[in-house]
mmCIF file of N, CA and C in Angstrom:
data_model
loop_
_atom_site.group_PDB
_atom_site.id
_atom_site.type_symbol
_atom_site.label_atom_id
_atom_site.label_comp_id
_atom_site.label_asym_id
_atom_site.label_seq_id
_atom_site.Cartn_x
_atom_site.Cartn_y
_atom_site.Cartn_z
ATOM 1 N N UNK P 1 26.938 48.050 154.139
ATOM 2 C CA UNK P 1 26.241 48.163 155.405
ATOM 3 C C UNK P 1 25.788 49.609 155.586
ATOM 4 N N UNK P 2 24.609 49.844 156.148
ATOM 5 C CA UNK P 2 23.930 51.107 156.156
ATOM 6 C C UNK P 2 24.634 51.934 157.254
ATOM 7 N N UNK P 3 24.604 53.318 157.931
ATOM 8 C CA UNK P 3 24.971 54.128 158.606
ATOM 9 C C UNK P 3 24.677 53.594 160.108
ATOM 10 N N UNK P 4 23.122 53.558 159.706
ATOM 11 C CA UNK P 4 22.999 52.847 161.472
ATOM 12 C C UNK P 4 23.322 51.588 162.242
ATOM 13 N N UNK P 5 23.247 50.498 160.931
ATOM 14 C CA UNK P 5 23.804 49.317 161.367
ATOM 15 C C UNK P 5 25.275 49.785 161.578
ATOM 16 N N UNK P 6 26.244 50.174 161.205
ATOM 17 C CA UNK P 6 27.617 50.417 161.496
ATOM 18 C C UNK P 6 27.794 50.985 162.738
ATOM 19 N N UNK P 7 26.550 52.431 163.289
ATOM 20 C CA UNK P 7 26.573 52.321 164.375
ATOM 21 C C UNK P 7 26.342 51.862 165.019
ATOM 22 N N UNK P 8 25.328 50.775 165.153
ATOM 23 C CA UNK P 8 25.086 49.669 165.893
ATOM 24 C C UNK P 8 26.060 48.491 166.342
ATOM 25 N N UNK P 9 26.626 48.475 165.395
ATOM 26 C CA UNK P 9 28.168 47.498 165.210
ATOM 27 C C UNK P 9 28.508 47.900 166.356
ATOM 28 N N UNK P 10 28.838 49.121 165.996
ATOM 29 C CA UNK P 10 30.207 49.580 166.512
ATOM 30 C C UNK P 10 29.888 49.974 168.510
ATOM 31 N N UNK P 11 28.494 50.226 168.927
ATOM 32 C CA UNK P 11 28.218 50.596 170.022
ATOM 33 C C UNK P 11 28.151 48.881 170.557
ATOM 34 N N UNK P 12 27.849 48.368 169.601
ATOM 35 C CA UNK P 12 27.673 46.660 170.440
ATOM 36 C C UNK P 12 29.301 46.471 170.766
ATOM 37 N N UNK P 13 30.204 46.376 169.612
ATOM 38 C CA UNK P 13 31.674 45.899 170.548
ATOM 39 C C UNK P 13 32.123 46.859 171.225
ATOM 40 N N UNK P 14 31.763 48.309 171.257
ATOM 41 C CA UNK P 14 32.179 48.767 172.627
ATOM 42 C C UNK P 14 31.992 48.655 173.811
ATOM 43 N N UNK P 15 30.554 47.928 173.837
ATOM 44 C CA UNK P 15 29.796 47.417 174.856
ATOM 45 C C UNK P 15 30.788 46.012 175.451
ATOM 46 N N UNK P 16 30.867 45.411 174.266
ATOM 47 C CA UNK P 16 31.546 43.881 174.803
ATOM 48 C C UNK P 16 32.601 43.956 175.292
ATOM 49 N N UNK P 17 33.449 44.958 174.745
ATOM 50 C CA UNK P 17 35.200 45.285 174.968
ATOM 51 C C UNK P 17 34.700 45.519 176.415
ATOM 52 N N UNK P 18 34.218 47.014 176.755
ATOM 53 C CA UNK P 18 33.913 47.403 178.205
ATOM 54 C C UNK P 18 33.224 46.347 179.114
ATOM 55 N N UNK P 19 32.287 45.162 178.843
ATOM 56 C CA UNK P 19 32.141 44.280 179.621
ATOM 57 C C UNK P 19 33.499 43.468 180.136
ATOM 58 N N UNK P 20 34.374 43.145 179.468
ATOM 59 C CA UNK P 20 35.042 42.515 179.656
ATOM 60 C C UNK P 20 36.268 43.207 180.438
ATOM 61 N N UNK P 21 36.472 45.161 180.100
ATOM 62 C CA UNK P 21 37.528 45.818 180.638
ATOM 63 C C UNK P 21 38.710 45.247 180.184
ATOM 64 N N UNK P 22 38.416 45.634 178.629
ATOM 65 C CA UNK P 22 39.401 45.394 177.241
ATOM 66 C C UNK P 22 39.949 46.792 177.107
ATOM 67 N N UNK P 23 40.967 47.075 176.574
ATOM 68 C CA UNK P 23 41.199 48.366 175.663
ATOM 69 C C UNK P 23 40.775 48.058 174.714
ATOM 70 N N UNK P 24 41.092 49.095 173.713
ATOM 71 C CA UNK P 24 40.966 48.726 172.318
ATOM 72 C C UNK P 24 42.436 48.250 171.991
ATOM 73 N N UNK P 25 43.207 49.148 172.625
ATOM 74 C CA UNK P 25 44.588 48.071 171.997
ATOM 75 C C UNK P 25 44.453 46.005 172.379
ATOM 76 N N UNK P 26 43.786 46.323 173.112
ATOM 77 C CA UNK P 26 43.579 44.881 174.023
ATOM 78 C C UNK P 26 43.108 43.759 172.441
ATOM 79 N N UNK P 27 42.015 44.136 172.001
ATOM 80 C CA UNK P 27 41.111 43.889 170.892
ATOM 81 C C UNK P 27 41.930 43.727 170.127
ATOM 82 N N UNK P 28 42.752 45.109 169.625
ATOM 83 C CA UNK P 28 43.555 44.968 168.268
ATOM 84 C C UNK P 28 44.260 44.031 168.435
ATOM 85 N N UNK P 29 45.056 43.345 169.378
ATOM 86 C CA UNK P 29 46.264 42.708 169.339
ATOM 87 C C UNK P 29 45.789 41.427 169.432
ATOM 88 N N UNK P 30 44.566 41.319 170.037
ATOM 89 C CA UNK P 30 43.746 40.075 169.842
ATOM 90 C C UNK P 30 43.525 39.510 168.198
ATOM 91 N N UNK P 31 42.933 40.614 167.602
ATOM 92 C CA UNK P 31 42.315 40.405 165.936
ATOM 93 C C UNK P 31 43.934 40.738 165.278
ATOM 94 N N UNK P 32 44.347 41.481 165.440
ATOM 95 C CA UNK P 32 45.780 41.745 164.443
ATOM 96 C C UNK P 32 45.468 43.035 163.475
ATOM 97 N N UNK P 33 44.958 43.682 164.262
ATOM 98 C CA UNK P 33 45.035 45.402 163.777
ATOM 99 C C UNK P 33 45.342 46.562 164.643
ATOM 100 N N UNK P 34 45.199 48.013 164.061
ATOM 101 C CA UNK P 34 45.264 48.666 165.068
ATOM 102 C C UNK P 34 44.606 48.859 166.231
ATOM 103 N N UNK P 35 45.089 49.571 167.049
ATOM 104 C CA UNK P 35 43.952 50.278 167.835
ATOM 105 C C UNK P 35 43.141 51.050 167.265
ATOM 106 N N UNK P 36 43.783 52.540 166.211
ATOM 107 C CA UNK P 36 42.877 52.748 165.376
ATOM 108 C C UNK P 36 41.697 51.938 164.968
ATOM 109 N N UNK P 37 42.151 51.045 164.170
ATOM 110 C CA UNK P 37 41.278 50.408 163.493
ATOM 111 C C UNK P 37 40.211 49.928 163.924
ATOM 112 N N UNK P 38 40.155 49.561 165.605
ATOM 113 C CA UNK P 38 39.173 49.227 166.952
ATOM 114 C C UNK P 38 38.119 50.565 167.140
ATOM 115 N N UNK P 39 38.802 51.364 167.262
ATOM 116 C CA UNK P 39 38.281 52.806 167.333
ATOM 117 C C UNK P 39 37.264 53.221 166.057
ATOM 118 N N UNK P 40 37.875 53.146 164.641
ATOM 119 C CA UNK P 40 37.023 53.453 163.640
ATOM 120 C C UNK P 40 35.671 52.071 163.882
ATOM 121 N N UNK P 41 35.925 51.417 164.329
ATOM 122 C CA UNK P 41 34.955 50.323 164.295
ATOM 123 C C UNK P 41 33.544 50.751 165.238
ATOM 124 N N UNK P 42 34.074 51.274 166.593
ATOM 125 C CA UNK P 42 33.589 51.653 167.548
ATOM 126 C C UNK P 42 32.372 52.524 167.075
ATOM 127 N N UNK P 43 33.476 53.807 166.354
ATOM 128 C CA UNK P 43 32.654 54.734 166.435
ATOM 129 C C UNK P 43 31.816 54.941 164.896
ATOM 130 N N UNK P 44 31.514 53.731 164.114
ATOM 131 C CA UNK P 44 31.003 52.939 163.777
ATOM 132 C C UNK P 44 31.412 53.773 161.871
ATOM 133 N N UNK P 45 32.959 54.069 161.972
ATOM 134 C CA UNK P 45 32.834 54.696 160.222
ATOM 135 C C UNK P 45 33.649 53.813 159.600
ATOM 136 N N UNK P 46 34.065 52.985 160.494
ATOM 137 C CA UNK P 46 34.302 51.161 159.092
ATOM 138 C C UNK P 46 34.048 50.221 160.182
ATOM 139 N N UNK P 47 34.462 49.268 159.240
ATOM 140 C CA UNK P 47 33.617 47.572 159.688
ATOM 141 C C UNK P 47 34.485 46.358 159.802
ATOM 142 N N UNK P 48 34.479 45.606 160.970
ATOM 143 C CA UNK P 48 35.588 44.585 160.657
ATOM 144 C C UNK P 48 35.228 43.411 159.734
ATOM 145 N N UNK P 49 36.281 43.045 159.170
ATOM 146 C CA UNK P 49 35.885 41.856 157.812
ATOM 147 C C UNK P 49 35.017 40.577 158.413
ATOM 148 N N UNK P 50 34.489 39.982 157.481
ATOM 149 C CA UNK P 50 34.297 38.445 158.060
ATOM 150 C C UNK P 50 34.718 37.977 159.036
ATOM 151 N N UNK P 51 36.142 37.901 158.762
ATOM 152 C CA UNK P 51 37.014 37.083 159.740
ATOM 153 C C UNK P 51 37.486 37.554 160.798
ATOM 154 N N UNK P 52 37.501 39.038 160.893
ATOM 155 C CA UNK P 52 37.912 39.699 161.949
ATOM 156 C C UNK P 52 36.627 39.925 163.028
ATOM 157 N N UNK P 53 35.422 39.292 162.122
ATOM 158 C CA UNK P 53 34.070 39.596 163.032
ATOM 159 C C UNK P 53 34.274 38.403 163.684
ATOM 160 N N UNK P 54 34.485 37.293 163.194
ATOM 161 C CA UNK P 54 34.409 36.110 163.765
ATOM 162 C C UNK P 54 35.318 36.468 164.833
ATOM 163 N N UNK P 55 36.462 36.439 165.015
ATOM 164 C CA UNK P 55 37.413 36.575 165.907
ATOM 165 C C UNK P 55 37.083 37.277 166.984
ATOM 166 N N UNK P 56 36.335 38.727 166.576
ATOM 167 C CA UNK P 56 35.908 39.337 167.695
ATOM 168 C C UNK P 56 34.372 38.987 168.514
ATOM 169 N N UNK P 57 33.806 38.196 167.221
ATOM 170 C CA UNK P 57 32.697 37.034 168.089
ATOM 171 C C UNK P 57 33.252 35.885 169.567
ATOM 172 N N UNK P 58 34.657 35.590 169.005
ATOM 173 C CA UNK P 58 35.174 34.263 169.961
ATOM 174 C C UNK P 58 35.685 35.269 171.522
ATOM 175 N N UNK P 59 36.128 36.486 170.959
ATOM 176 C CA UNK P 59 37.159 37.008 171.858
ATOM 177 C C UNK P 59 36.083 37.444 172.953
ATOM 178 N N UNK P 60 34.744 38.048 172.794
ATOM 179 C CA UNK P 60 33.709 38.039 173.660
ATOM 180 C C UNK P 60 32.461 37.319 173.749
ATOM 181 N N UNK P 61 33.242 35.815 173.399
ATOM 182 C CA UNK P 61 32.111 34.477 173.543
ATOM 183 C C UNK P 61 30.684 34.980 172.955
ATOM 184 N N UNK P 62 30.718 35.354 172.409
ATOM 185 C CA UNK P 62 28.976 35.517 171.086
ATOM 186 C C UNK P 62 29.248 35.356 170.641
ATOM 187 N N UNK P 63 28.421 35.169 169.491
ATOM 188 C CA UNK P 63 28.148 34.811 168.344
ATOM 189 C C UNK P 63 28.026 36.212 167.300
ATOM 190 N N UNK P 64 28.452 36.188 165.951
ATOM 191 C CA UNK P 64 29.020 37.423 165.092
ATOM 192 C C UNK P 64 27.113 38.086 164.653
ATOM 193 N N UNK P 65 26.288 37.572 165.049
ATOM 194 C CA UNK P 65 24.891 37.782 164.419
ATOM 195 C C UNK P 65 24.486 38.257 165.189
ATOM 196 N N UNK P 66 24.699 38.363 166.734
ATOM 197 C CA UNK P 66 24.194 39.306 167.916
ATOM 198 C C UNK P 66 25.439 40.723 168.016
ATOM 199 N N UNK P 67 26.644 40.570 167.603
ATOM 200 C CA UNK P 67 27.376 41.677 167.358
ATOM 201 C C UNK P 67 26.863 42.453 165.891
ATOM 202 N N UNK P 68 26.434 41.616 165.347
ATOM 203 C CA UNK P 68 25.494 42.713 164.016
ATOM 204 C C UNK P 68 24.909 43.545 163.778
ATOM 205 N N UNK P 69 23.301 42.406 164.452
ATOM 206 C CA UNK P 69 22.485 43.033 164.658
ATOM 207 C C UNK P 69 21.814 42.847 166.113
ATOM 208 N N UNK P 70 22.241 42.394 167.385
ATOM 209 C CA UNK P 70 21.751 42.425 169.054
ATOM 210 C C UNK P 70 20.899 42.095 169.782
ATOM 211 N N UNK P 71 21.270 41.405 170.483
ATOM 212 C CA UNK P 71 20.406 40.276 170.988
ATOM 213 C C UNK P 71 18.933 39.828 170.738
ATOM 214 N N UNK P 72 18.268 41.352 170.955
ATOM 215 C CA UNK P 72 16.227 41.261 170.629
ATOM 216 C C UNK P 72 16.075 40.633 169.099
ATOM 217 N N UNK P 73 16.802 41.017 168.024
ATOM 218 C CA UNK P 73 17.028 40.802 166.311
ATOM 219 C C UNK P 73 17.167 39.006 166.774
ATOM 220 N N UNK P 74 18.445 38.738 167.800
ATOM 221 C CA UNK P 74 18.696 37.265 167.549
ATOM 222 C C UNK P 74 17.526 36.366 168.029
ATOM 223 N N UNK P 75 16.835 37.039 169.522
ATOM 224 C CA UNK P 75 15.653 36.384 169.903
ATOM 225 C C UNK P 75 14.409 36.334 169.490
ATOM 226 N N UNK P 76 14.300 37.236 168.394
ATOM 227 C CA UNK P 76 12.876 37.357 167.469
ATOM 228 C C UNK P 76 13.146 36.364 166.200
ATOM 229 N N UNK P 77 14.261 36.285 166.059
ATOM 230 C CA UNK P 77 14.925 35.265 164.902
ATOM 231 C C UNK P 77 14.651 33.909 165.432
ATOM 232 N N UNK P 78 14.908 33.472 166.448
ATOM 233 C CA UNK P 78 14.459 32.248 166.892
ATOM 234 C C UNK P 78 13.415 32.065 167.140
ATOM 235 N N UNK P 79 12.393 32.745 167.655
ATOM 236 C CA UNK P 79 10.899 32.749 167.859
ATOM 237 C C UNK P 79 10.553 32.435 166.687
ATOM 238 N N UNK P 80 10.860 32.712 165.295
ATOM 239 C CA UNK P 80 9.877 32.343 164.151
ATOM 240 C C UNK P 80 10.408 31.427 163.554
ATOM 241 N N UNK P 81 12.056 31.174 164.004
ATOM 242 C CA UNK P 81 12.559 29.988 162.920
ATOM 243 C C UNK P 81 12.051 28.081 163.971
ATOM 244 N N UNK P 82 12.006 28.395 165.445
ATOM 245 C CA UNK P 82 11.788 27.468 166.103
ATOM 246 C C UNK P 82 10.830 27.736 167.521
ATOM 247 N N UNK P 83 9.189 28.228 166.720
ATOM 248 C CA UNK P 83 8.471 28.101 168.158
ATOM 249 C C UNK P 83 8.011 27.742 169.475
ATOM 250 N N UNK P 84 8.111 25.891 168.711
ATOM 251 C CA UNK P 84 7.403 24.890 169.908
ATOM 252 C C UNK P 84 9.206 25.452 170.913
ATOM 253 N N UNK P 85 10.707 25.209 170.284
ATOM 254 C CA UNK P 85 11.567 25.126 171.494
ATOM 255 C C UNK P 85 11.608 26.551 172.535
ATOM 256 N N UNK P 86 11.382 27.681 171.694
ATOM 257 C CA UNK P 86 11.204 28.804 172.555
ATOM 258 C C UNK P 86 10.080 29.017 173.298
ATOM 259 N N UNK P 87 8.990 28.465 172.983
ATOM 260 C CA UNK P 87 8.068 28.182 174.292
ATOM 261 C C UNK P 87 8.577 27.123 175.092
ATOM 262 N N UNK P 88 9.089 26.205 175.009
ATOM 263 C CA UNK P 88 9.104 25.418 176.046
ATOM 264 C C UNK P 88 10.142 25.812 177.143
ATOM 265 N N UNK P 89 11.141 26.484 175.935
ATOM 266 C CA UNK P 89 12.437 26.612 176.991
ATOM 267 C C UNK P 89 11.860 28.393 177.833
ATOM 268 N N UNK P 90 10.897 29.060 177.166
ATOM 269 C CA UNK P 90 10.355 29.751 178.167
ATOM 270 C C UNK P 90 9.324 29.674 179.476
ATOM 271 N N UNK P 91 8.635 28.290 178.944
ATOM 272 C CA UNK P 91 8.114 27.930 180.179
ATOM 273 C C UNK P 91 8.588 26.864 181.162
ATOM 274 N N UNK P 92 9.890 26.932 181.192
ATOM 275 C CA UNK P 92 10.792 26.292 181.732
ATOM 276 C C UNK P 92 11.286 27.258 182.794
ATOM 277 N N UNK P 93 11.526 28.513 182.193
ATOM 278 C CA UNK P 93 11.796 29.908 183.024
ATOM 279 C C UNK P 93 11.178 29.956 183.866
ATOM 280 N N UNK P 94 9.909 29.756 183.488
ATOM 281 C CA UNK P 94 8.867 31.062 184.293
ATOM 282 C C UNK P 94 8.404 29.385 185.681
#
C-alpha cells in the first residue's frame, strides 16, 4: 500500500473511532490488538490485516472499501458499475 493511501486509511478510522467517541484502546480490544497498534494505524505507518479491516469495517457499520479508499471512490464506483440504479435512486432524492 502506497504512503498516501495508508494515510488515508488511517485519517478515515480516526474519523470513525471519533464519530462514534471510541478510544483507541476501545478499537484495540474490539479487534484484539494494541492500542499502539490503533495508533500506528491512525497515523497511517502500518495497516490492519484483512481480517482486522473487516472487523473494524463491522465495529463502525461500513463497509472495509469506504475505510480504504472513502466514500466519493465508493460512489464513483457505483456510478459506472450500475447507472440506470444510481440515477433512479438519485432522482428519487431530489
Amino acid at each position: 500500500m502506497r504512503e498516501e493511501q495508508k494515510r488515508g486509511l488511517g485519517e478515515r478510522l480516526q474519523m470513525e473511532r471519533k464519530k462514534l467517541r471510541l478510544s483507541q484502546g476501545d478499537v484495540a480490544a474490539f479487534v484484539g490488538v494494541t492500542r499502539q497498534a490503533v495508533s500506528l494505524w491512525e497515523k497511517g505507518v502500518n495497516c490492519p490485516s484483512a481480517i482486522q479491516l473487516a472487523e473494524l469495517a463491522a465495529l463502525f457499520c461500513c463497509c472495509a472499501h469506504v475505510l480504504l479508499f472513502g466514500e466519493k471512490h465508493q460512489a464513483s464506483l457505483l456510478r459506472m458499475l450500475m447507472p440506470d440504479k444510481v440515477a433512479i435512486s438519485s432522482a428519487a432524492v431530489d
